[in-house]
Short mmCIF file of C-alpha atoms and ligand atoms in Angstrom, two decimals:
data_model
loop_
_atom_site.label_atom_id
_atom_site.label_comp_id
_atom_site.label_asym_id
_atom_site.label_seq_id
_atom_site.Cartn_x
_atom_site.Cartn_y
_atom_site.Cartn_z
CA UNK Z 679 0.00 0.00 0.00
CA UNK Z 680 1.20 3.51 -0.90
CA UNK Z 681 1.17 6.45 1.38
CA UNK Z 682 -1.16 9.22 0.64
CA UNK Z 683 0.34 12.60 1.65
CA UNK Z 684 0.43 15.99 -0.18
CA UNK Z 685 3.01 15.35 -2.16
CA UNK Z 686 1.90 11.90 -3.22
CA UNK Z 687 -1.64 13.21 -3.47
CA UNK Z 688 -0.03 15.46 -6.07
CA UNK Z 689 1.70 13.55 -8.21
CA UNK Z 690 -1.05 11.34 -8.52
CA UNK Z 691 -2.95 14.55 -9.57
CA UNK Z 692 -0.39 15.58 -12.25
CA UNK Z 693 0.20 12.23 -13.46
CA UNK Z 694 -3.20 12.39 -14.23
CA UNK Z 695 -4.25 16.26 -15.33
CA UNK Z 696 -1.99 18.20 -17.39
CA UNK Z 697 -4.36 21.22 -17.79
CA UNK Z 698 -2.74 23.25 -15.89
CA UNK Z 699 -5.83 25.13 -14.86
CA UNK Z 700 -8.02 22.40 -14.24
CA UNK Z 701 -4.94 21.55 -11.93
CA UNK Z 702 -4.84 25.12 -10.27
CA UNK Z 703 -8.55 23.94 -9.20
CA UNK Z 704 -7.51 21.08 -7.40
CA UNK Z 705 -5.06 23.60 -5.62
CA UNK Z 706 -7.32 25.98 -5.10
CA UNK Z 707 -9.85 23.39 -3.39
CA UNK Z 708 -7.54 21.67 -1.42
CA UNK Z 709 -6.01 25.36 0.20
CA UNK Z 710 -9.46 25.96 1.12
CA UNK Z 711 -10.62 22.67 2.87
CA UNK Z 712 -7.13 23.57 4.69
CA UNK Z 713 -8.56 26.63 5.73
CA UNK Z 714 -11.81 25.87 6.49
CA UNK Z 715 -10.52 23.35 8.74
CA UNK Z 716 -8.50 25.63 10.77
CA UNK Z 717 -11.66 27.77 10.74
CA UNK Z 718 -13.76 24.43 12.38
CA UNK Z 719 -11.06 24.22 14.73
CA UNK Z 720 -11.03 27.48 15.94
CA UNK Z 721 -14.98 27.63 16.50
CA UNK Z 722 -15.01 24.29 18.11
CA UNK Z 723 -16.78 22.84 15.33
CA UNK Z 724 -16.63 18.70 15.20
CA UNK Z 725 -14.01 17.91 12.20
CA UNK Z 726 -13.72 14.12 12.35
CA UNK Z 727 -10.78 11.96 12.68
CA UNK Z 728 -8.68 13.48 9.57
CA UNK Z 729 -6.10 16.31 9.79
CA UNK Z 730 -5.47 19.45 8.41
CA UNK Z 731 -3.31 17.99 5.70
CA UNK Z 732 -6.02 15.28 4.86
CA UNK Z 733 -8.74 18.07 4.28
CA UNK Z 734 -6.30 19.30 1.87
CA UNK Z 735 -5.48 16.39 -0.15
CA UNK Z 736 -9.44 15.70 -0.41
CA UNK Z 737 -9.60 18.83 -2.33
CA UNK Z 738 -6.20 18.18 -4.41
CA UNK Z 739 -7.71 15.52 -5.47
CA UNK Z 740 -11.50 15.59 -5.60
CA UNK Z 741 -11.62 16.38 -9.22
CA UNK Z 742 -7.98 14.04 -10.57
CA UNK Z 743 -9.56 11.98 -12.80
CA UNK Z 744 -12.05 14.78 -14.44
CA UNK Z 745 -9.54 15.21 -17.47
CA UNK Z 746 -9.83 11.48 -17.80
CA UNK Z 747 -13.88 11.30 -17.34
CA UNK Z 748 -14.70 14.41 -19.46
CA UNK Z 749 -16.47 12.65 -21.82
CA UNK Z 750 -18.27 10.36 -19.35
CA UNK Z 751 -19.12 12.59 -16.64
CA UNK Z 752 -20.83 9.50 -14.74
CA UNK Z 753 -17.38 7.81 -14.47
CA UNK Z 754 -16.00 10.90 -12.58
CA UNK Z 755 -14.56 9.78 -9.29
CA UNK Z 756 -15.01 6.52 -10.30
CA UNK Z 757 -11.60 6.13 -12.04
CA UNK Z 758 -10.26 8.27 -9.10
CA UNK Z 759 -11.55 5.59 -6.53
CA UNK Z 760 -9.98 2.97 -8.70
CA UNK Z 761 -6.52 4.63 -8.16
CA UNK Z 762 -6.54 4.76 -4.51
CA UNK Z 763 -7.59 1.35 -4.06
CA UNK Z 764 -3.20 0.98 -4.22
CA UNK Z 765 -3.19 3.41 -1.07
CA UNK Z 766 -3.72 3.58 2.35
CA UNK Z 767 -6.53 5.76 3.04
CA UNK Z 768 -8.75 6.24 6.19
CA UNK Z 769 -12.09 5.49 5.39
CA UNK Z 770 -13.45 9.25 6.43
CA UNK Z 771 -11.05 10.19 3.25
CA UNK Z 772 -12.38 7.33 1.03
CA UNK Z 773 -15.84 8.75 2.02
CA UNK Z 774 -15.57 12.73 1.25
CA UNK Z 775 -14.09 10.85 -2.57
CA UNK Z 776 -17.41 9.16 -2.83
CA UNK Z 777 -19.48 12.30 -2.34
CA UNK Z 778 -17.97 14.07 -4.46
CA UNK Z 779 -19.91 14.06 -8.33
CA UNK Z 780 -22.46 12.58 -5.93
CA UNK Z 781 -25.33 13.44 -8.41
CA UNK Z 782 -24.27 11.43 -11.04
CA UNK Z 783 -22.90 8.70 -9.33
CA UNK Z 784 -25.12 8.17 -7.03
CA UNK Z 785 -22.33 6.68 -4.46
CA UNK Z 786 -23.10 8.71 -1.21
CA UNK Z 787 -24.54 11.75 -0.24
CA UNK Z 788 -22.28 14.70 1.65
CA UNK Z 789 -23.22 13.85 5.34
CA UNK Z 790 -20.40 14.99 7.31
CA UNK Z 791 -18.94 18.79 7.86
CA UNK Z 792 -15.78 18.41 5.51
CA UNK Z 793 -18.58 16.18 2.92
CA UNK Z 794 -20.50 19.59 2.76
CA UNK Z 795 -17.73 22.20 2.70
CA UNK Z 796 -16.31 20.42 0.01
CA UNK Z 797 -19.52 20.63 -1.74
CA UNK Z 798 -20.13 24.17 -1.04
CA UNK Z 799 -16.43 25.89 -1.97
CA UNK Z 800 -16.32 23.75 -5.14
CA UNK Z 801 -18.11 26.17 -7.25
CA UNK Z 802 -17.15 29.05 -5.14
CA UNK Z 803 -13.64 28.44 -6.02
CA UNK Z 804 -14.24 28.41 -9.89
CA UNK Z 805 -16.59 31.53 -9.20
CA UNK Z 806 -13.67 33.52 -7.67
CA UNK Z 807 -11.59 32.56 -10.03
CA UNK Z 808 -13.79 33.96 -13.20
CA UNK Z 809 -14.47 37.36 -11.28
CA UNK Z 810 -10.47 37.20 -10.51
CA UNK Z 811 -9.89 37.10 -14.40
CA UNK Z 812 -12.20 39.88 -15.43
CA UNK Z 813 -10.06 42.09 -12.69
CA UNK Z 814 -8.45 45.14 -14.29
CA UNK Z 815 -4.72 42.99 -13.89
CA UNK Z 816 -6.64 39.72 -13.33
CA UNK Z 817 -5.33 39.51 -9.45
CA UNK Z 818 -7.17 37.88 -6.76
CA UNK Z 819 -6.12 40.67 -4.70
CA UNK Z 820 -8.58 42.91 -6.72
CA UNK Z 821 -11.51 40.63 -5.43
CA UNK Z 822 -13.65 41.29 -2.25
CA UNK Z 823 -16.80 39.66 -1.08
CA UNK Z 824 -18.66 42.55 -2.50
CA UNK Z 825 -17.50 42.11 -5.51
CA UNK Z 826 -18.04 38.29 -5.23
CA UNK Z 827 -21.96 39.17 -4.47
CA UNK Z 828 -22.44 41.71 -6.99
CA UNK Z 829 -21.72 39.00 -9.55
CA UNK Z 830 -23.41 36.16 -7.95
CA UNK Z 831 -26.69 38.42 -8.71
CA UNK Z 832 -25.67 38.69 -12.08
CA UNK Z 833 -26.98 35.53 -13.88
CA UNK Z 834 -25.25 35.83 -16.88
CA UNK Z 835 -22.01 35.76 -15.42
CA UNK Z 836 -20.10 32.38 -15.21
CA UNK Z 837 -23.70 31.14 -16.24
CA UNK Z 838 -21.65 27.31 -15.37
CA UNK Z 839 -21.94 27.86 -11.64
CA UNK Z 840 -23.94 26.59 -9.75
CA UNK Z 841 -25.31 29.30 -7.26
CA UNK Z 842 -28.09 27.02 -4.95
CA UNK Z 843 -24.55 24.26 -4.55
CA UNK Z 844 -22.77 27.34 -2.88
CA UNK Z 845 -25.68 29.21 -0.74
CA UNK Z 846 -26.36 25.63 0.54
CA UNK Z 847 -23.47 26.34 2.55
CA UNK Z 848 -25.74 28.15 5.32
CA UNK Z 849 -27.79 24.91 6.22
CA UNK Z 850 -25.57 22.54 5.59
CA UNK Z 851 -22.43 23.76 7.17
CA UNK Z 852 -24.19 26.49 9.40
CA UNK Z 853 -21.85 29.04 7.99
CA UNK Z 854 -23.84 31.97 6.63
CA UNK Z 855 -22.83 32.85 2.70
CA UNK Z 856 -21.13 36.20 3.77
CA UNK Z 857 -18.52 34.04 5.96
CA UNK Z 858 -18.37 31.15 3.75
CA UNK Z 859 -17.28 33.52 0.88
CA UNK Z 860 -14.88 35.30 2.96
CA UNK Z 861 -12.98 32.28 4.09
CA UNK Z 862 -13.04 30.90 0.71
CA UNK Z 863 -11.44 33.98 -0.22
CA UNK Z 864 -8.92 34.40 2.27
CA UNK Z 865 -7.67 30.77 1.77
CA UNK Z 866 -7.32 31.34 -2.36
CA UNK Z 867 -5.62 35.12 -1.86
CA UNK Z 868 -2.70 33.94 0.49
CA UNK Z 869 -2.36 30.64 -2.12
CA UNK Z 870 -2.14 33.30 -5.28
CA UNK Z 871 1.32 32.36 -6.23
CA UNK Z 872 0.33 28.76 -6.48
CA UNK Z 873 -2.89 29.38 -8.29
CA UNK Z 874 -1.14 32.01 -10.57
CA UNK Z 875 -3.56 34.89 -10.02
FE1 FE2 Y 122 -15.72 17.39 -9.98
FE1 FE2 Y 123 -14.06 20.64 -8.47
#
């Protein structure tokens, strides 16, 4: 059995994405789980059994074998499962994989608090992202939750996302939108190097 830590997390990520912005993503989720976590931590909130690190790597690689599935969107995180089976995993981890693309595969609902975040800030990130690139020099430092709500009104605007997966962060994670958007930020604006914006 292989071990599963960021940097193996990664290089089963790149071994398997080369776009290298579906791959800033991945980052991008797996910075804010990392944050988020602290966040749970701090408020006393009930994580689980995994560690900071382990939030991470469920967003690094939540979405590893999308470049593979693209074409059969039911078979995403299927092929991903099928990878890991060659690694040691706690079954929390193997869990939060299974809930992810949840709608299509039907494997398992999000149930638990890092099941739902992940949920939640997997749009959000993308959304950030798209009002980051229509920034005067395209910086995530240019982006604030007001802008971040402005455009979340506008329904026209990175038509893709999905606005009712994000606000379901209020009742399912008991974090109001306003907070959840802020943290979301905060984790992506002090990873900007890494995600390139
Ligand atoms: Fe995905
Ligand atoms: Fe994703």
């Amino acid at each position: 059995m292989k071990k599963l830590d960021i940097q193996s997390a990664t290089q089963l990520l790149h071994e398997n994405m080369q776009n290298k912005n579906l791959r800033k993503h991945c980052y991008a989720v797996g910075k804010t789980l990392s944050e988020f976590y602290d966040f749970f931590m701090n408020e006393g909130r009930e994580v689980g059994g995994l560690t900071k690190e382990q939030w991470e790597i469920v967003g690094i690689l939540h979405d590893a074998d999308w470049e593979k599935t693209t074409d059969n969107p039911d078979r995403h995180v299927f092929e991903l499962l099928s990878w890991l089976e060659d690694y040691d995993i706690p079954e929390e981890m193997l869990n939060a994989f299974q809930t992810h693309n949840y709608k299509m595969t039907k494997i398992r609902e999000p149930q638990t608090l890092l099941e739902w975040t992940l949920e939640c800030c997997d749009e959000l990130t993308g959304f950030i992202v798209a009002i980051a690139l229509v920034m005067p020099n395209k910086k995530l430092s240019e982006v604030n939750t007001e802008s971040i709500f402005k455009k979340f009104k506008q329904k026209e605007f990175a038509k893709a996302v999905e606005r009712e997966q994000i606000l379901q962060c209020k009742e399912k994670v008991g974090i109001v939108p306003e907070k959840f958007v802020e943290i979301t930020l905060k984790a992506m604006q002090e990873n900007s190097e890494l995600l390139g914006l």
